[in-house]
Short mmCIF file of C-alpha atoms in Angstrom, two decimals:
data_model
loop_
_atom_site.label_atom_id
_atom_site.label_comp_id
_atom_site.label_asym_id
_atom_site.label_seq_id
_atom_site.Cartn_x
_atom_site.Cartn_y
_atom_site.Cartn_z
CA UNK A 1 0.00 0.00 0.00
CA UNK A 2 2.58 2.47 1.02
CA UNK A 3 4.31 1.30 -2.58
CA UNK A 4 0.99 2.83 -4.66
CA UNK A 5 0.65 6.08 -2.31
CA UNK A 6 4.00 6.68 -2.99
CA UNK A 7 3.52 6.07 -6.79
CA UNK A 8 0.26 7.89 -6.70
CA UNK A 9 2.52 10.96 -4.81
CA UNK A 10 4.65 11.27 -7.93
CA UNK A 11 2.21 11.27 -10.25
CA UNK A 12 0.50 14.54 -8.01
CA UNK A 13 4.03 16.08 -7.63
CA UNK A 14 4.06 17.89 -11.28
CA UNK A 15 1.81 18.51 -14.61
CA UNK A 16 4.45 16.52 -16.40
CA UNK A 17 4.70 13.09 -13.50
CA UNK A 18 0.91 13.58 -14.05
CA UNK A 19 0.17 13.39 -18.12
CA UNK A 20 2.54 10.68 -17.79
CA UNK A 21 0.53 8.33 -15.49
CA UNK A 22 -2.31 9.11 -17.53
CA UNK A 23 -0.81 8.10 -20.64
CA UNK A 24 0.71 4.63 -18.84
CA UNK A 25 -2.91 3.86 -17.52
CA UNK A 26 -4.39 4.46 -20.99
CA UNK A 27 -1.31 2.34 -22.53
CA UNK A 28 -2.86 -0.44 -20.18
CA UNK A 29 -6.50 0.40 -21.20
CA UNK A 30 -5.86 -0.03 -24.74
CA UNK A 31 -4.37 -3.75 -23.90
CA UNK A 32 -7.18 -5.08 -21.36
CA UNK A 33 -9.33 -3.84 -24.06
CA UNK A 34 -7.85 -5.58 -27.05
CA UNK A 35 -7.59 -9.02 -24.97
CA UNK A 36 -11.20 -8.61 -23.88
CA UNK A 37 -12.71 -7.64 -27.41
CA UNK A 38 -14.37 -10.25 -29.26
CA UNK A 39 -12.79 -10.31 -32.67
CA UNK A 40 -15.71 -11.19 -35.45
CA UNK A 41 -14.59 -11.19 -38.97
CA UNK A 42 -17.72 -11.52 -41.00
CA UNK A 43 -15.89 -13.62 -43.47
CA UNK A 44 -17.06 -12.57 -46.84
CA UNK A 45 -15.14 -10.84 -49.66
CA UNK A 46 -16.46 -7.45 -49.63
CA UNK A 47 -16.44 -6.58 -45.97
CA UNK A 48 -13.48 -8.42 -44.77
CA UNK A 49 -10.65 -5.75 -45.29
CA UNK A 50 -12.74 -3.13 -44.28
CA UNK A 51 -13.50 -4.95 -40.97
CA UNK A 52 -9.56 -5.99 -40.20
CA UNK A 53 -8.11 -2.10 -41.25
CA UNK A 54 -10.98 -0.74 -39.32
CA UNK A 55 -10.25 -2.32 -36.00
CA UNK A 56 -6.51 -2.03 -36.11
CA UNK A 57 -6.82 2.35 -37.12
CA UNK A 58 -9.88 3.50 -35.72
CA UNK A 59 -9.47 2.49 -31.93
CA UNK A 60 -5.66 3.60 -32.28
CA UNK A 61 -7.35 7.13 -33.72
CA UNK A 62 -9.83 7.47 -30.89
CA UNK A 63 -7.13 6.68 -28.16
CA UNK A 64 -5.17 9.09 -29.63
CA UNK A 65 -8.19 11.90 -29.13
CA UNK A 66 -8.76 10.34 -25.64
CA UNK A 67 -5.45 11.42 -25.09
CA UNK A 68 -5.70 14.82 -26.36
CA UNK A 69 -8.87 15.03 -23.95
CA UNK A 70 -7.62 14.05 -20.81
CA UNK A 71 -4.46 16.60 -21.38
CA UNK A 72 -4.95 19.03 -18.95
CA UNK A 73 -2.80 21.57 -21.28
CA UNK A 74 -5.23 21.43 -24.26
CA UNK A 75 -7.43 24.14 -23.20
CA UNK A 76 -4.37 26.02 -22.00
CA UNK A 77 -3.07 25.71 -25.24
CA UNK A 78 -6.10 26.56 -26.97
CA UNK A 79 -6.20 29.95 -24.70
CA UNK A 80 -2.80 31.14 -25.46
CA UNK A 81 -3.17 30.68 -29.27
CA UNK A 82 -6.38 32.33 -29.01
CA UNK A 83 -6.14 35.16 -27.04
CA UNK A 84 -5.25 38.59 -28.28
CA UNK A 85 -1.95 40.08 -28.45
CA UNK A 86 -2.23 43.06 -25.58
CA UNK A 87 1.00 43.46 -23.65
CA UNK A 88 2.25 40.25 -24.11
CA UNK A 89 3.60 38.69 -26.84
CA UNK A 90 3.03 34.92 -28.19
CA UNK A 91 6.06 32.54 -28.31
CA UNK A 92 5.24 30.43 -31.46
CA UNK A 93 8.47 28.09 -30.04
CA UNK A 94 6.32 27.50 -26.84
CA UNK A 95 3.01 26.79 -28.26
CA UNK A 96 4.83 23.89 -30.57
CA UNK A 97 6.54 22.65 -27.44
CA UNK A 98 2.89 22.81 -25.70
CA UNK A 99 1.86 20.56 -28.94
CA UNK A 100 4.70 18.67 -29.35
CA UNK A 101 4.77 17.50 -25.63
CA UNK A 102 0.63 16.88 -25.98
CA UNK A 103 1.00 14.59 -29.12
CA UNK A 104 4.28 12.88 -28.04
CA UNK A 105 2.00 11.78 -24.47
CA UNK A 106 -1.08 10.83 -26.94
CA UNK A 107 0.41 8.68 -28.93
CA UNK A 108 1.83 6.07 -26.60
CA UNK A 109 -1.47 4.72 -26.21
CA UNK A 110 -2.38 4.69 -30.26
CA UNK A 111 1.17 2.63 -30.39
CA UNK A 112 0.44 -0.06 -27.99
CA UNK A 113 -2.57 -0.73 -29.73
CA UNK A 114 -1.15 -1.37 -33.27
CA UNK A 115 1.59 -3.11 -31.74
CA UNK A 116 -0.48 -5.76 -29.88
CA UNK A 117 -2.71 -5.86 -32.65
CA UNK A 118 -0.54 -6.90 -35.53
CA UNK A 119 1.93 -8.79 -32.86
CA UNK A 120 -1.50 -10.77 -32.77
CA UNK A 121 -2.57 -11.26 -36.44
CA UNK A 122 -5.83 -11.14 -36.06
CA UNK A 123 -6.95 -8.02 -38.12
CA UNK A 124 -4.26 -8.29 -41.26
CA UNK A 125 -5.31 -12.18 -41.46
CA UNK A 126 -8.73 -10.73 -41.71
CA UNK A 127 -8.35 -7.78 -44.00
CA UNK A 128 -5.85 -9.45 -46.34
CA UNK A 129 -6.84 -13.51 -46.03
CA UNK A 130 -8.09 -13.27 -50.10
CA UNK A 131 -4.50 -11.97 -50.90
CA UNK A 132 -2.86 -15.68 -49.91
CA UNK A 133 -0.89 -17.14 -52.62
CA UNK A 134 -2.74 -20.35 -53.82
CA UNK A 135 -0.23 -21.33 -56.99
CA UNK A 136 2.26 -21.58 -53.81
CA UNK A 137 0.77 -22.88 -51.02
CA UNK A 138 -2.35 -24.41 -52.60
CA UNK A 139 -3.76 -26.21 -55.41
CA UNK A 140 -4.49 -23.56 -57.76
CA UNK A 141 -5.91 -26.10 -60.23
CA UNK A 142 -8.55 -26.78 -58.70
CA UNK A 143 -11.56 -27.86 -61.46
CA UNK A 144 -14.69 -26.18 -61.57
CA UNK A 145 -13.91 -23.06 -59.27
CA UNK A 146 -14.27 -19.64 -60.91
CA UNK A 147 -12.10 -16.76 -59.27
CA UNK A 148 -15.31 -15.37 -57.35
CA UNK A 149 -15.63 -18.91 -55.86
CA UNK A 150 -12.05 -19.11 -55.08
CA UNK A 151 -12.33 -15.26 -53.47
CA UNK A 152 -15.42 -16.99 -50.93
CA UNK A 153 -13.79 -19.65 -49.87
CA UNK A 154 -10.41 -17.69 -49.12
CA UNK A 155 -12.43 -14.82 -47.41
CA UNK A 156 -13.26 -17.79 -44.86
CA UNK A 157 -10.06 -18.51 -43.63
CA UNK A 158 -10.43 -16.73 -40.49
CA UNK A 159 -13.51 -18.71 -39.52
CA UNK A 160 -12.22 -22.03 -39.17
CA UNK A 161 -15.88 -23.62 -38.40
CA UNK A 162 -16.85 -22.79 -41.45
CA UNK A 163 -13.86 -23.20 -43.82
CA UNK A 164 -14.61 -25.80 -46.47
CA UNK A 165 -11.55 -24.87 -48.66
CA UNK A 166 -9.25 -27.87 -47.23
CA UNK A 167 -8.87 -29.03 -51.04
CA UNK A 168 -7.92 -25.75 -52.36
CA UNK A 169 -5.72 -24.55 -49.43
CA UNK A 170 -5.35 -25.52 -45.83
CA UNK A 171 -6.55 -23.33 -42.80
CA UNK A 172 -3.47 -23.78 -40.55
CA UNK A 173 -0.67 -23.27 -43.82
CA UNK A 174 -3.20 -19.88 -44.87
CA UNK A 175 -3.44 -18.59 -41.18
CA UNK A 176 0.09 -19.32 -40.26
CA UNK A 177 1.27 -17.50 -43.04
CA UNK A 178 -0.57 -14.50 -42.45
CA UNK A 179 0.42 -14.29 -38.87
CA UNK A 180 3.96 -14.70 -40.18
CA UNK A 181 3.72 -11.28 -42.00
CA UNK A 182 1.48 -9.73 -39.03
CA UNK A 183 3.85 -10.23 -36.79
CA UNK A 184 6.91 -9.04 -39.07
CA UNK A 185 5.04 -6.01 -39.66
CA UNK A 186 4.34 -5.68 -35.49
CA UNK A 187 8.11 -6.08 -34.74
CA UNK A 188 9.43 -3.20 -37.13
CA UNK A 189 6.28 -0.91 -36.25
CA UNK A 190 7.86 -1.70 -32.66
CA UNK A 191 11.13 -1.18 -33.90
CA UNK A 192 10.56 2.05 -35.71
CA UNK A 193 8.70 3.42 -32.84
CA UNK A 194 11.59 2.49 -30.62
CA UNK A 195 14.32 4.62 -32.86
CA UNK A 196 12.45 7.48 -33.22
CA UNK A 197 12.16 7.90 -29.68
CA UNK A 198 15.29 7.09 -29.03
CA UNK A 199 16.56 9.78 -31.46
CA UNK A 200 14.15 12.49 -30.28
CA UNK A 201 15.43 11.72 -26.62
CA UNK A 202 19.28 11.55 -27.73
CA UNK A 203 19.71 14.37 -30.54
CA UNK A 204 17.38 17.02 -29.36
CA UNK A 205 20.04 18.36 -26.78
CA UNK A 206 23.02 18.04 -29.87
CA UNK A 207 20.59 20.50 -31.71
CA UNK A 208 18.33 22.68 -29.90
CA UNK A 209 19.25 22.17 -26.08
CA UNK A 210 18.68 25.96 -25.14
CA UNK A 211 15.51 26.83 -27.00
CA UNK A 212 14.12 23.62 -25.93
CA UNK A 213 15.17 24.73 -22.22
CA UNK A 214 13.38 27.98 -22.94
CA UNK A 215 10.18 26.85 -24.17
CA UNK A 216 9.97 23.89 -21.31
CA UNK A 217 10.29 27.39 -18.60
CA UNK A 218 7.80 29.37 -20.53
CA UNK A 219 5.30 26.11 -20.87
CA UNK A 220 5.81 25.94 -16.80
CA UNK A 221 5.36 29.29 -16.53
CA UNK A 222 1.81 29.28 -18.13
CA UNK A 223 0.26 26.39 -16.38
CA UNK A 224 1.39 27.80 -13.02
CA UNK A 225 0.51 31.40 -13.57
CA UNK A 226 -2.82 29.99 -14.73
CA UNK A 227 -3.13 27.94 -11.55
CA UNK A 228 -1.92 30.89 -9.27
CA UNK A 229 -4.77 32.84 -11.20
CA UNK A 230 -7.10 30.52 -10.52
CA UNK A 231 -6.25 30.49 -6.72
CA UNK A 232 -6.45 33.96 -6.33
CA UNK A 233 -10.03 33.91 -8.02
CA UNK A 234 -11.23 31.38 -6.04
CA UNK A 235 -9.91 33.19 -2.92
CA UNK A 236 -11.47 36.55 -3.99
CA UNK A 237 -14.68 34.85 -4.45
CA UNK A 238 -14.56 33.18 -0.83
CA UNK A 239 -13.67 36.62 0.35
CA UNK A 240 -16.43 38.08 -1.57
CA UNK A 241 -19.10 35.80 -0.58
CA UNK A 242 -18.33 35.99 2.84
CA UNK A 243 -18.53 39.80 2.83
CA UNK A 244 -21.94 40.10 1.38
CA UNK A 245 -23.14 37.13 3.80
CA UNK A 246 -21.60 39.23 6.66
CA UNK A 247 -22.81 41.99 5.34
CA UNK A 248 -26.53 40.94 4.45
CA UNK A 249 -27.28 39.10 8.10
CA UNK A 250 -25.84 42.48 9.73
CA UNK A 251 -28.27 44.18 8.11
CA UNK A 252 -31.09 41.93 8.86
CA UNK A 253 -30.22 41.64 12.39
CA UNK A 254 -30.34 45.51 12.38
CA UNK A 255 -33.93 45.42 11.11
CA UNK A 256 -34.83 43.05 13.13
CA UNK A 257 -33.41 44.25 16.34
CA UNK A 258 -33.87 47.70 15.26
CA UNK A 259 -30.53 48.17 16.41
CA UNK A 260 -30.87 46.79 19.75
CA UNK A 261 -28.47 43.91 18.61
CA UNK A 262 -24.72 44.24 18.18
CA UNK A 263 -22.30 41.90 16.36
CA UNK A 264 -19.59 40.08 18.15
CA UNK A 265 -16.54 41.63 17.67
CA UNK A 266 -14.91 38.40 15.93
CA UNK A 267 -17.28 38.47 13.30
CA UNK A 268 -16.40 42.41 12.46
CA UNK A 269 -12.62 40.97 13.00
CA UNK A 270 -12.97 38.05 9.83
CA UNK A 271 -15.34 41.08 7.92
CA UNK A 272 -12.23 43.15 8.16
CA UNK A 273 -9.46 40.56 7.27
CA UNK A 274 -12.16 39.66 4.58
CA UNK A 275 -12.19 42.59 2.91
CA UNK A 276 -8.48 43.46 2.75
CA UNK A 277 -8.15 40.03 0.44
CA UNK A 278 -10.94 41.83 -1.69
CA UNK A 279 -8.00 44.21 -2.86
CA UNK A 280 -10.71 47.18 -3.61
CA UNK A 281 -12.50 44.70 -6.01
CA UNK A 282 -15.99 45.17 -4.41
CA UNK A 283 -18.93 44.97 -7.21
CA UNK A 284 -19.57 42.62 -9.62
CA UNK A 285 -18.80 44.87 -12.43
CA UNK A 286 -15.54 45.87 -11.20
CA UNK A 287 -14.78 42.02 -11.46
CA UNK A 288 -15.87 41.29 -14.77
CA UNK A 289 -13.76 44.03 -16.20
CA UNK A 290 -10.62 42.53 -14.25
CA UNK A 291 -10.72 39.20 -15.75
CA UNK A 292 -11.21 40.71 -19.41
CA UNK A 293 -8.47 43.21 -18.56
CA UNK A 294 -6.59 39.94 -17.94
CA UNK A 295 -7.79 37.77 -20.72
CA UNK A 296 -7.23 40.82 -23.35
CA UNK A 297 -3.63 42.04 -22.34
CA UNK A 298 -1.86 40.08 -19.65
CA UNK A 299 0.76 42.05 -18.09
CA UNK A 300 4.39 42.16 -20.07
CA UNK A 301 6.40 39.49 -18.35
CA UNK A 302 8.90 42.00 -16.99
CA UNK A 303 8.71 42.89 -12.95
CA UNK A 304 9.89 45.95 -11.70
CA UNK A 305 9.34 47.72 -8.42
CA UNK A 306 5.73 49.59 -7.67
CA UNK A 307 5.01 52.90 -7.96
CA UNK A 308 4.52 54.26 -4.48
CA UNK A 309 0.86 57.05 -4.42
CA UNK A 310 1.74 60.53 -3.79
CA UNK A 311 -0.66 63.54 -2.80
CA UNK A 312 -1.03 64.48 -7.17
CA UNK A 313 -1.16 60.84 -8.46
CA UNK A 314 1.39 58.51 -8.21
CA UNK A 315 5.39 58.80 -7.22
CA UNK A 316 7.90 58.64 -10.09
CA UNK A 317 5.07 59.38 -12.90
CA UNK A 318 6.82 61.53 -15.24
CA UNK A 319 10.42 60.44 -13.90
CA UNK A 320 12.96 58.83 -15.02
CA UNK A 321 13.22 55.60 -13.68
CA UNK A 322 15.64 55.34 -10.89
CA UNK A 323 18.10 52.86 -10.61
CA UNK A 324 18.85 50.68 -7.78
CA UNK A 325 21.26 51.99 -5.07
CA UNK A 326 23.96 49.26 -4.84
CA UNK A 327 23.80 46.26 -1.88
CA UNK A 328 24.96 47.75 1.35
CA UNK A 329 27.62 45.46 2.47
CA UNK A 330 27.22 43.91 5.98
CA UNK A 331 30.06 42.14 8.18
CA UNK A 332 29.58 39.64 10.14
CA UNK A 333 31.77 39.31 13.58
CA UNK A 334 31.94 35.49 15.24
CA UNK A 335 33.37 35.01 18.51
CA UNK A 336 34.68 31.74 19.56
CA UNK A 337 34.31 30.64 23.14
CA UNK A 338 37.22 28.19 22.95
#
């Protein structure tokens, strides 16, 4: 048990540990669900290669748009390419990183599925079981069999109850050959996937180390200004709420009392402390035109000091910016006692 919490702990400890146990679980999805589906081919000529190529790409193309889903960044990514331009500019380098690092994480799922599907045979002995060679593994002289004939029989391969081709070409020598080939095909699909990752992981910091570095801090730096945001939204509406409640049984109590009944002083206490998290944010409208100020132009990503309010407006406004008086330096004295 203490094995999984501490398992479960990593997964919590960043976005990244996260999308990453997702995309294991779903990797493990995709193979209970292959074992458990019932695999049906329908056995005739005209629907057999569209039933084998269906169910080895379409479950692999709605994994990969699970995957996309459960990404928590997709509708962060979708906000920063879609927002306007205001005082912040949009790093094109960090939106394709945002992508990059989406589709790399939605595809591992996709792979597993192809892989255990053609490492089985199933689907390309299905789709492809009227492509098998009779002149070479068969008795293509078979009398009184027209090529449509010959095209039935072969498209029953995969349903061994019902094969009655024995003379023409036998089950086991058809299947086995076609699971030869599936599982060629599965091993270099396997293979191929294993280079390329291996080259993405190994080359990328021969090429590209620092602007990858760059667009990995930005990417952070989104999804935790985003969260922050979030927090302090969520905290200004606690605040907020708790005001008005304060503030609306006060004023019933006065009616009702007709001033005969004070608050405790705690209660003015948390009213205060309340409303100095409100940050002079006190209607509704006053809100609404904060979070569009936010959504339009998000402030430059540059910090400097605050401008401190004077009797006329505010200190420095017209000024030259200062610049910052060097560190005073500070010694330190130790005494020993030995």
């Amino acid at each position: 048990m203490d094995k999984f919490r501490m398992i479960f702990q990593f997964f919590q400890s960043n976005q990244e540990s996260f999308m990453n146990g997702i995309c294991g679980i779903m990797a493990l999805a995709s193979t209970q669900m292959y074992s458990a589906f019932d695999f049906n081919c329908p056995c005739l000529p005209q629907y057999n290669m569209a039933y084998g190529l269906g169910i080895l790409l379409v479950p692999p193309f709605i994994l990969f748009l699970l995957g996309f889903v459960l990404n928590n960044n997709i509708s962060m990514l979708a906000e920063e390419w879609r927002r306007p331009q205001g005082q912040r500019g949009k790093d094109p380098a960090v939106l394709r990183y945002m992508f990059c690092s989406m589709a790399q994480r939605a595809m591992i799922a996709p792979a597993v599925w192809v892989s255990v599907t053609l490492l089985d045979g199933k689907c390309i002995t299905c789709a492809f079981c009227t492509s098998v060679p009779v002149e070479t593994f068969g008795n293509a002289s078979h009398p009184h069999l027209s090529q449509g004939e010959i095209q039935r029989i072969l498209a029953r391969i995969p349903c061994k109850e019902i094969y009655n081709g024995q003379e023409l070409i036998a089950n086991e020598v058809a299947v086995r050959y076609l699971r030869c080939i599936s599982q060629a095909l599965g091993w270099c699909f396997v293979l191929l996937m294993t280079t390329l990752a291996f080259l993405v992981r190994s080359l990328r910091p021969c090429f590209s180390q620092v602007a990858f570095l760059k667009s990995r801090y930005w990417s952070h730096y989104i999804d935790v200004e985003r969260k922050l945001f979030d927090e302090t939204c969520a905290e200004h509406a606690r605040s907020f709420a708790k005001v008005c409640i304060q503030q609306f049984f006060e004023g019933m109590s006065m009616d009702l009392a007709a001033g005969r009944c004070h608050l405790p002083r705690k209660a003015s206490a948390d009213m205060g402390e309340a409303s100095k998290k409100l940050l002079g944010i006190t209607d509704q409208g006053t809100m609404n035109t904060a979070l569009k100020s936010w959504h339009r132009c998000k402030p430059p990503l540059h910090l400097h000091p605050l401008a401190l309010p004077s009797g006329n407006g505010w200190a420095g406004e017209g000024q030259p910016p200062m610049h910052p008086s060097a560190p005073r330096r500070e010694t330190a004295a130790y005494h020993s006692l030995v």
